[in-house]
PDB file of C-alpha atoms in Angstrom:
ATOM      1  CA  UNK A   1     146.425 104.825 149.236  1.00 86.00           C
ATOM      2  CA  UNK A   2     146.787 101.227 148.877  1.00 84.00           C
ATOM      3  CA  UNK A   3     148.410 100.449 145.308  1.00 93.00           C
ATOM      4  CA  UNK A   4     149.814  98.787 142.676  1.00 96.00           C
ATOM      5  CA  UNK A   5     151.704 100.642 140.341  1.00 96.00           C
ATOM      6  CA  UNK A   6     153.181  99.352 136.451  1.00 96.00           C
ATOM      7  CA  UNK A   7     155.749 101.843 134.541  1.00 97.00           C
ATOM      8  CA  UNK A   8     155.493 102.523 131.533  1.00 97.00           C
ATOM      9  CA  UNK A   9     151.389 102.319 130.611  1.00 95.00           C
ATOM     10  CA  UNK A  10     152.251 101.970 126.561  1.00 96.00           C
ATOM     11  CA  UNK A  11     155.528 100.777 124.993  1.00 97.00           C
ATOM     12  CA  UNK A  12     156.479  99.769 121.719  1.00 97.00           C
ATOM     13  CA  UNK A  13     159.854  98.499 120.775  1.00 96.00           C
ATOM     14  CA  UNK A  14     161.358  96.425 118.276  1.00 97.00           C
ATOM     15  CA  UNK A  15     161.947  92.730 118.371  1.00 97.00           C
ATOM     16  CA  UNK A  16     165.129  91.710 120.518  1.00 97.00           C
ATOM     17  CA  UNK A  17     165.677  95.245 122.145  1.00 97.00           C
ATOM     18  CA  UNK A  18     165.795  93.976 126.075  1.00 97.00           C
ATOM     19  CA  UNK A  19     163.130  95.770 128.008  1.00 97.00           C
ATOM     20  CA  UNK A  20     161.559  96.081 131.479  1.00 98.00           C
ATOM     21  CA  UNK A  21     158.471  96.645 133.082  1.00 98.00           C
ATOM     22  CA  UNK A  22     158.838  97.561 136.715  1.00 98.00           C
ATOM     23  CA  UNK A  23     155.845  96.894 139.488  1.00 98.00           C
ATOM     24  CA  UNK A  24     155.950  97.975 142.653  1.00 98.00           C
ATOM     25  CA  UNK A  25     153.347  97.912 145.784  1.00 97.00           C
ATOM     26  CA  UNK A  26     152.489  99.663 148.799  1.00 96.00           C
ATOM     27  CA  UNK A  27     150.785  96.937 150.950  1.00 94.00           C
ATOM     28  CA  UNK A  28     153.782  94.791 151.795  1.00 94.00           C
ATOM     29  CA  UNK A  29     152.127  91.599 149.891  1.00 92.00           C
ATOM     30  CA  UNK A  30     154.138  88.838 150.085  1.00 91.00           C
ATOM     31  CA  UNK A  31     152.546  87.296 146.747  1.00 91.00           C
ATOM     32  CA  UNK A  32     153.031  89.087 143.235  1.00 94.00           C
ATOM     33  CA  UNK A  33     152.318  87.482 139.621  1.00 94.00           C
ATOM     34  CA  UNK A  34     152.498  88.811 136.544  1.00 97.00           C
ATOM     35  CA  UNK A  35     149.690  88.196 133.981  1.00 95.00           C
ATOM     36  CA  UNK A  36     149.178  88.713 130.135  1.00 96.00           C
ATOM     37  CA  UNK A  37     145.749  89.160 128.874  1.00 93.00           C
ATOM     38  CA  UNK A  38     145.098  88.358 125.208  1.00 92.00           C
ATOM     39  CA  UNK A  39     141.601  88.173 123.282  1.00 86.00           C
ATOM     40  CA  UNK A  40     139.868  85.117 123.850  1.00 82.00           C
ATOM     41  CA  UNK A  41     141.997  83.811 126.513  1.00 86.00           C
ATOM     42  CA  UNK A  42     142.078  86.075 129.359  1.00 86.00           C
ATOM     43  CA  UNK A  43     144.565  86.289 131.742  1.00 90.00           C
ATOM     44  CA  UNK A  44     147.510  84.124 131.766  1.00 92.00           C
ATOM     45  CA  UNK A  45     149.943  83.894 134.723  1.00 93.00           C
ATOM     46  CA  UNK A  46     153.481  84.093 133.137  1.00 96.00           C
ATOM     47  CA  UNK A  47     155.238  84.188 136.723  1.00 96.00           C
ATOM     48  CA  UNK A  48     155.039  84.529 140.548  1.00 93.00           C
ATOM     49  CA  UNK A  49     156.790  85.252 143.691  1.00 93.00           C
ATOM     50  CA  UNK A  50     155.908  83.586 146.984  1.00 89.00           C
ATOM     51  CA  UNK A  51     158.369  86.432 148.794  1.00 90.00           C
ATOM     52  CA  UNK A  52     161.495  88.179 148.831  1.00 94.00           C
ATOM     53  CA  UNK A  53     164.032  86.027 146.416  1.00 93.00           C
ATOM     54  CA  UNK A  54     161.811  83.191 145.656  1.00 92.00           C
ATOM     55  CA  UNK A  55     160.381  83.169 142.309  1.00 95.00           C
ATOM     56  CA  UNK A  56     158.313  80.734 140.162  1.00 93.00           C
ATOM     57  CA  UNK A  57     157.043  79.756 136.590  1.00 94.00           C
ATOM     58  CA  UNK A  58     153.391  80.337 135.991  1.00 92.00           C
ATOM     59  CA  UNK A  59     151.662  78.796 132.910  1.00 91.00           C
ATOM     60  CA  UNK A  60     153.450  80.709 130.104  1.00 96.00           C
ATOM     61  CA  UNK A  61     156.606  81.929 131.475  1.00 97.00           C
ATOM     62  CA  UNK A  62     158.690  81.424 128.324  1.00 97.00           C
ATOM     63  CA  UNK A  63     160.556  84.540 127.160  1.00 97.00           C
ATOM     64  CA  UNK A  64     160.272  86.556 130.481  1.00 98.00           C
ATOM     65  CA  UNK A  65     162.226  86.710 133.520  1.00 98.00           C
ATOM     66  CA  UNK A  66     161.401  88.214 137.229  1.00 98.00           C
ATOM     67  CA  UNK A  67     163.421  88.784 139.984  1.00 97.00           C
ATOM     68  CA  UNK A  68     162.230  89.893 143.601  1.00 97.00           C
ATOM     69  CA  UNK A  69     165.143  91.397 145.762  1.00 97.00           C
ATOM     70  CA  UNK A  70     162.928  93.636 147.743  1.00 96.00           C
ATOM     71  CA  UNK A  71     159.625  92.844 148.518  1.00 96.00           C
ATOM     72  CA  UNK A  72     157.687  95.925 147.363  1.00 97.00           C
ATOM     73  CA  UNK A  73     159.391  95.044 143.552  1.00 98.00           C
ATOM     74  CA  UNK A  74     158.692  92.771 140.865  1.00 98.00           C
ATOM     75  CA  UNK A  75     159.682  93.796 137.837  1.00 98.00           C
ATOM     76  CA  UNK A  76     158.908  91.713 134.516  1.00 98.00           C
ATOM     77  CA  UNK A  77     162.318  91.511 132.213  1.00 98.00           C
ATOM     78  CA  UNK A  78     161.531  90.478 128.269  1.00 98.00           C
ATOM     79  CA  UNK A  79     165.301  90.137 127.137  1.00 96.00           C
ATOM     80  CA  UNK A  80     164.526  89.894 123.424  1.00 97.00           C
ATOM     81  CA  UNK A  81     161.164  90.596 123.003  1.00 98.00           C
ATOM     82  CA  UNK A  82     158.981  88.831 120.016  1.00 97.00           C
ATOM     83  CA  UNK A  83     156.258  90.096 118.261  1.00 97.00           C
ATOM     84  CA  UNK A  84     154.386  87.247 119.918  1.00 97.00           C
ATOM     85  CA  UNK A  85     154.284  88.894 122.813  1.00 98.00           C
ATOM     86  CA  UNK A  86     152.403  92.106 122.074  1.00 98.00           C
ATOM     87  CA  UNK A  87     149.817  92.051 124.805  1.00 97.00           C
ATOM     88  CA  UNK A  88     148.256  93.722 127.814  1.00 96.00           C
ATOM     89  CA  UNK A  89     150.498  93.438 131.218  1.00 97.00           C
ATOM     90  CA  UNK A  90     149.643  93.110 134.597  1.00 96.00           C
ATOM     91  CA  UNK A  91     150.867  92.974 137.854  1.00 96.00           C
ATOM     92  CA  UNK A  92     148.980  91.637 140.808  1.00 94.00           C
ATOM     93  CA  UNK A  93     149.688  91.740 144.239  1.00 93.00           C
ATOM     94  CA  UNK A  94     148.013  89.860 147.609  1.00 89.00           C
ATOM     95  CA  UNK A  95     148.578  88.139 150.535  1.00 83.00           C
ATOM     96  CA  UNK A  96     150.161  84.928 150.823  1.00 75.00           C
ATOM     97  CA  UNK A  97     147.669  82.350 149.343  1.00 70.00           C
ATOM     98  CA  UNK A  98     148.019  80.512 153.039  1.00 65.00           C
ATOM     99  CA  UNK A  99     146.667  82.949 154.997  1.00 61.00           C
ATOM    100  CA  UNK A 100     143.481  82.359 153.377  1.00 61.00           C
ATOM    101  CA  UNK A 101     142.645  86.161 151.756  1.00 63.00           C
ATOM    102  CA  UNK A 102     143.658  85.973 148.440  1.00 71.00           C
ATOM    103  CA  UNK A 103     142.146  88.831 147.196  1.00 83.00           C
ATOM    104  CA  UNK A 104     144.433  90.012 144.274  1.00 89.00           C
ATOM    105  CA  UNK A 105     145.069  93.900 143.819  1.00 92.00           C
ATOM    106  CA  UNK A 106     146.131  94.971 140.099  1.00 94.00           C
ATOM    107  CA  UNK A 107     148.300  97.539 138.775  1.00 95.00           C
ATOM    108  CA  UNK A 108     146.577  99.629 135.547  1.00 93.00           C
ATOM    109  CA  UNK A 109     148.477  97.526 133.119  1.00 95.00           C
ATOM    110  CA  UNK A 110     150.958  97.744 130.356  1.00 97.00           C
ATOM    111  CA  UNK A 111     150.402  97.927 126.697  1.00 96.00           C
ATOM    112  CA  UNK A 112     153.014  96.590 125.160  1.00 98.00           C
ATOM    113  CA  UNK A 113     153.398  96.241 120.995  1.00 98.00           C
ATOM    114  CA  UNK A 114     156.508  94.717 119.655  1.00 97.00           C
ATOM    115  CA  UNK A 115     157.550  95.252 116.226  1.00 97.00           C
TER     116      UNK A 115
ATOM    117  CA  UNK B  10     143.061  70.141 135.220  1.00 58.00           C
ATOM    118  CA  UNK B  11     141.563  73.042 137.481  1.00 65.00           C
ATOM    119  CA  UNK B  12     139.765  75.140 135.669  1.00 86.00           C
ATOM    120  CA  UNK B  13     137.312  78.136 135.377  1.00 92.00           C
ATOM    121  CA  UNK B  14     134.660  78.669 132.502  1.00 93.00           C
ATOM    122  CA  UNK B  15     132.927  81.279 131.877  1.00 92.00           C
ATOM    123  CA  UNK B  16     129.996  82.932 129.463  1.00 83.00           C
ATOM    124  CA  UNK B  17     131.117  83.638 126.215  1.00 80.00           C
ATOM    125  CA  UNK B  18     130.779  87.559 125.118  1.00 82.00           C
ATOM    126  CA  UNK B  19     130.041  90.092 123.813  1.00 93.00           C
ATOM    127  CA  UNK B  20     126.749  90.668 125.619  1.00 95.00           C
ATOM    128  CA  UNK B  21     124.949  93.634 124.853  1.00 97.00           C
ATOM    129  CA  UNK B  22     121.820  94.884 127.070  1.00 97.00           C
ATOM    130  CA  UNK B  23     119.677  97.272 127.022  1.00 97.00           C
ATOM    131  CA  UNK B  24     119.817  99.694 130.342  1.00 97.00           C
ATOM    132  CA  UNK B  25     117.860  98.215 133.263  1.00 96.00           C
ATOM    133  CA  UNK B  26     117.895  94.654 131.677  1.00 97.00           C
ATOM    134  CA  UNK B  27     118.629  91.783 134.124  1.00 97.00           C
ATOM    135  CA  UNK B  28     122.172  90.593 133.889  1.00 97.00           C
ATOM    136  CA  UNK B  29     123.021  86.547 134.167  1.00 97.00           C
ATOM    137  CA  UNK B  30     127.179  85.689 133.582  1.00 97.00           C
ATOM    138  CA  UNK B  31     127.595  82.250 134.362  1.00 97.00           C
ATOM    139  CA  UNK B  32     130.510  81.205 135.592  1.00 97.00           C
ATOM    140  CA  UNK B  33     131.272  77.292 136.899  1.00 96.00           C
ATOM    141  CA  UNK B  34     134.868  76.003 138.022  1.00 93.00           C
ATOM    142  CA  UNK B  35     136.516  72.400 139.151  1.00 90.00           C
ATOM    143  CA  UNK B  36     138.245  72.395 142.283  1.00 82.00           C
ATOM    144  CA  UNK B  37     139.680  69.381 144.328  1.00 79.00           C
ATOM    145  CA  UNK B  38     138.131  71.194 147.301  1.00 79.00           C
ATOM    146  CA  UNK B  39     136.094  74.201 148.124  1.00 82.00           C
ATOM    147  CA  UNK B  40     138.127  77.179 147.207  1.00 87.00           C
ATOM    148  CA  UNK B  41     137.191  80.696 147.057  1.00 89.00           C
ATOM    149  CA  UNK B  42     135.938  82.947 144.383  1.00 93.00           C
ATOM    150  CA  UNK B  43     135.962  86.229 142.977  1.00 94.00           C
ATOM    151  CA  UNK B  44     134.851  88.253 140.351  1.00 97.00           C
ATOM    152  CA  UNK B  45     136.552  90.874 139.010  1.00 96.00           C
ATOM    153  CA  UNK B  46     135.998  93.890 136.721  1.00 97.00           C
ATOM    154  CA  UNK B  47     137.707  95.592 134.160  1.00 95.00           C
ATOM    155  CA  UNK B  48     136.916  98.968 133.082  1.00 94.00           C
ATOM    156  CA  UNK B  49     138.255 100.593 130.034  1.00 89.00           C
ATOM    157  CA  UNK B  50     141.618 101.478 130.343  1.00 85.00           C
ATOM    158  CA  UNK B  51     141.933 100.675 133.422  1.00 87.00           C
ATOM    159  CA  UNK B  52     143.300  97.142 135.495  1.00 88.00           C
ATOM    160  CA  UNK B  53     141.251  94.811 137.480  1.00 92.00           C
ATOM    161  CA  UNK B  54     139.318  95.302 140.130  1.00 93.00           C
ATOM    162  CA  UNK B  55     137.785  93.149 142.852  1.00 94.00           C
ATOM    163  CA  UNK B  56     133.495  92.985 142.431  1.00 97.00           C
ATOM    164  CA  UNK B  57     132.598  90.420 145.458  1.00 96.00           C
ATOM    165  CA  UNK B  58     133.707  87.228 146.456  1.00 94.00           C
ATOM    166  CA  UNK B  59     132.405  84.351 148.584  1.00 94.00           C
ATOM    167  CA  UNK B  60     134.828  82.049 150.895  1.00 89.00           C
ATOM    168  CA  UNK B  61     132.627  79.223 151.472  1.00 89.00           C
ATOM    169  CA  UNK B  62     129.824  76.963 150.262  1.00 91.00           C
ATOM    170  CA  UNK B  63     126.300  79.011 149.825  1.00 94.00           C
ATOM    171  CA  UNK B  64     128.285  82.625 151.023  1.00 94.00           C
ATOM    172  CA  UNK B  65     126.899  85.141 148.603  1.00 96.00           C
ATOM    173  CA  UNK B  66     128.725  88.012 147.435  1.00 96.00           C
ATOM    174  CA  UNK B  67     127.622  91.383 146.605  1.00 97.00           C
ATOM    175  CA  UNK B  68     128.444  94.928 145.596  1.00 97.00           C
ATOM    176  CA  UNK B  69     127.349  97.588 143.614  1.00 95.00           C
ATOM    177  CA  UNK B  70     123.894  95.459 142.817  1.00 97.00           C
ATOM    178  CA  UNK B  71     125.690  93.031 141.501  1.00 98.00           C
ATOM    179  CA  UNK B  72     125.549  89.017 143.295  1.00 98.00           C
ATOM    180  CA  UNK B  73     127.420  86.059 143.128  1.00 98.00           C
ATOM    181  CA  UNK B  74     126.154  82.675 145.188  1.00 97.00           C
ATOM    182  CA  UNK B  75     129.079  80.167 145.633  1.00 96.00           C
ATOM    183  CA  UNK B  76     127.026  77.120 144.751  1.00 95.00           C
ATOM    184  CA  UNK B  77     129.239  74.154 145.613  1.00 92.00           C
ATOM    185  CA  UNK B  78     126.582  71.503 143.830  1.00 93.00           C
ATOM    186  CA  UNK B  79     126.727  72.525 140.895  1.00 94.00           C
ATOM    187  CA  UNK B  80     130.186  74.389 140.952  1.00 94.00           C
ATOM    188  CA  UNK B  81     129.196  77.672 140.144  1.00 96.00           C
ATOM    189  CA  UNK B  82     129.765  81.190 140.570  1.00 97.00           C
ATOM    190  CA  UNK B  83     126.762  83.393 138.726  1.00 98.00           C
ATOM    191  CA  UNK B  84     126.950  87.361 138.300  1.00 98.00           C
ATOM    192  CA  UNK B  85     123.497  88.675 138.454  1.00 98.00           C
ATOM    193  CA  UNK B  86     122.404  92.006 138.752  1.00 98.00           C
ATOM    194  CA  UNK B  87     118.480  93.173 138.759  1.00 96.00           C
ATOM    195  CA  UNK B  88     118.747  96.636 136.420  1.00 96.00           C
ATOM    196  CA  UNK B  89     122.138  97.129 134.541  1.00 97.00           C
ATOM    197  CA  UNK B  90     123.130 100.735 133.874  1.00 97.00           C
ATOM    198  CA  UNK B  91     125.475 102.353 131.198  1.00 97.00           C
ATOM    199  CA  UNK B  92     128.156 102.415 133.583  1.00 96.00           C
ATOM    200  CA  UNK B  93     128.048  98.800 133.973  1.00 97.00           C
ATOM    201  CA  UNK B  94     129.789  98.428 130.934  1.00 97.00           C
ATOM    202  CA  UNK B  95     132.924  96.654 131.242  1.00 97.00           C
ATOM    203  CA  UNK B  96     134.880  93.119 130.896  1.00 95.00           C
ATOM    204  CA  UNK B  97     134.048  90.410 133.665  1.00 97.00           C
ATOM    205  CA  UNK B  98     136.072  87.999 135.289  1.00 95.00           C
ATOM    206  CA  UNK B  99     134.904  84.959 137.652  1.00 95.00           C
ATOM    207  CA  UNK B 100     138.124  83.688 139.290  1.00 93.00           C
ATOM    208  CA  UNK B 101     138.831  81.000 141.966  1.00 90.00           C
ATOM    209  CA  UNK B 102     141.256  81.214 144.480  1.00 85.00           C
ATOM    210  CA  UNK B 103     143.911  79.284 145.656  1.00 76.00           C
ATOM    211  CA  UNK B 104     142.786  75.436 145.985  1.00 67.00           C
ATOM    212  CA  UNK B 105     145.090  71.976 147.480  1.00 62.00           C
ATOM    213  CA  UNK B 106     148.986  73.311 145.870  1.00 59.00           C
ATOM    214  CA  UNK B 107     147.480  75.571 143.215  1.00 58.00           C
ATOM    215  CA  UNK B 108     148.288  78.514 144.662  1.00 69.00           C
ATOM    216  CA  UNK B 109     147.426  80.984 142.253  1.00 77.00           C
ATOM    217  CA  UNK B 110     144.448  82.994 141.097  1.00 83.00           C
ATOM    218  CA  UNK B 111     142.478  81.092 137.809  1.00 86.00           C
ATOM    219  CA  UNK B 112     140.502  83.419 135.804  1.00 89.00           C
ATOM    220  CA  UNK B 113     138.232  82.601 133.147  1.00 91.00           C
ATOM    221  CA  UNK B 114     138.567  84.120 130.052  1.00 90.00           C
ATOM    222  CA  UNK B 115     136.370  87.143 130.217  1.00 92.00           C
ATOM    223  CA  UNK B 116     132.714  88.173 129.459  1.00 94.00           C
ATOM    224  CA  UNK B 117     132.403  92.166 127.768  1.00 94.00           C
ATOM    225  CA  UNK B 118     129.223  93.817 128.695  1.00 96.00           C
ATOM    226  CA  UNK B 119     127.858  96.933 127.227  1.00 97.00           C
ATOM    227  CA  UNK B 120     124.976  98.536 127.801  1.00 97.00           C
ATOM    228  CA  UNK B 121     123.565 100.721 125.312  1.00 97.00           C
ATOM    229  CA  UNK B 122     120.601 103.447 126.915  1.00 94.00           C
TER     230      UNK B 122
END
């Protein structure tokens, strides 16, 4: 079955304990993003990856970091989370935007509080 | 800048109500667009989605007609039902550099029986 899968589904920790939330799909997309939604503004792209080791800032990537050494991986890094960003996580997965299908397929998300 | 805007929720119906979300966008070109839909506790989920000028999307009852003059994107459907209740999200695709996904900011539907 054609997936994307996000580990761990709820997470609380307290501010500046380093944390990561791992993605992985099945479909071998080149693209994956990461997204935070938030009330009232939706979903926000915090970062990308075009393919295997190239990475790239979306429109709030400050406090995260990616990496993509495999292309089935993309795991979001927070290494001292703030309490600012408590919010709903998601990864996304798709083809590469050029070849003109970018249907997006999303993992079930990540609750994440930090205290 | 590039942008999509969507209906402003909550929007509660009554079941088998007709169901309008607008939805416009700016583009530099013609790119295409998507909704999705978000169920409780769950992720997104592709809807329908149209590639081209005047293509119209549809699933589950639900339409879309990519409506380049006036830059929209419309959900419709004829007769909601409970199970329609969820959060809705018109997104355009990848358009001139851009190449990522822009969603709007979400509509929440509930139907009440």
């Amino acid at each position: 079955e054609a997936q994307v899968t996000q580990n761990p589904r709820y997470l609380i920790t307290v501010t500046g304990k380093k944390l990561t939330v791992t993605c992985s799909q099945n479909m071998n997309h080149e693209y994956m993003s990461w997204y935070r939604q938030d009330p009232g503004l939706g979903l926000r792209q915090i970062y990308y990856s075009m393919n295997v080791e190239v990475t790239d800032k979306g429109d709030v990537p400050e406090g995260y970091k990616v990496s993509r050494k495999e292309k089935r991986n993309f795991p979001l890094i927070l290494e001292s989370p703030s309490p600012n960003q408590t919010s709903l996580y998601f990864c996304a997965s798709s083809l590469s935007p050029g070849q003109g299908n970018t249907e997006a397929f999303f993992g079930q998300g990540t609750r994440l509080t930090v205290v | 800048g590039d942008s999509v805007t969507q209906m402003e929720g909550p929007v509660t119906l009554s079941e088998e109500a007709f169901l309008t979300i607008n939805c416009t966008y700016t583009a530099t070109g013609y790119p295409s667009l998507f909704w999705y839909v978000q169920y409780p506790g769950e992720g997104l989920q592709l809807l329908l989605k149209a590639t081209k000028a005047d293509d119209k999307g549809s699933n589950k009852g639900f339409e879309a007609t990519y409506r380049k003059e006036t830059t929209s994107f419309h959900l419709e459907k004829g007769s909601v039902q409970v199970s329609d209740s969820a959060v809705y999200f018109c997104a355009r695709g990848p358009n001139f550099g851009n190449e990522k996904l822009t969603f709007g900011t979400g509509t929440r539907l509930t139907i009440i029986p």
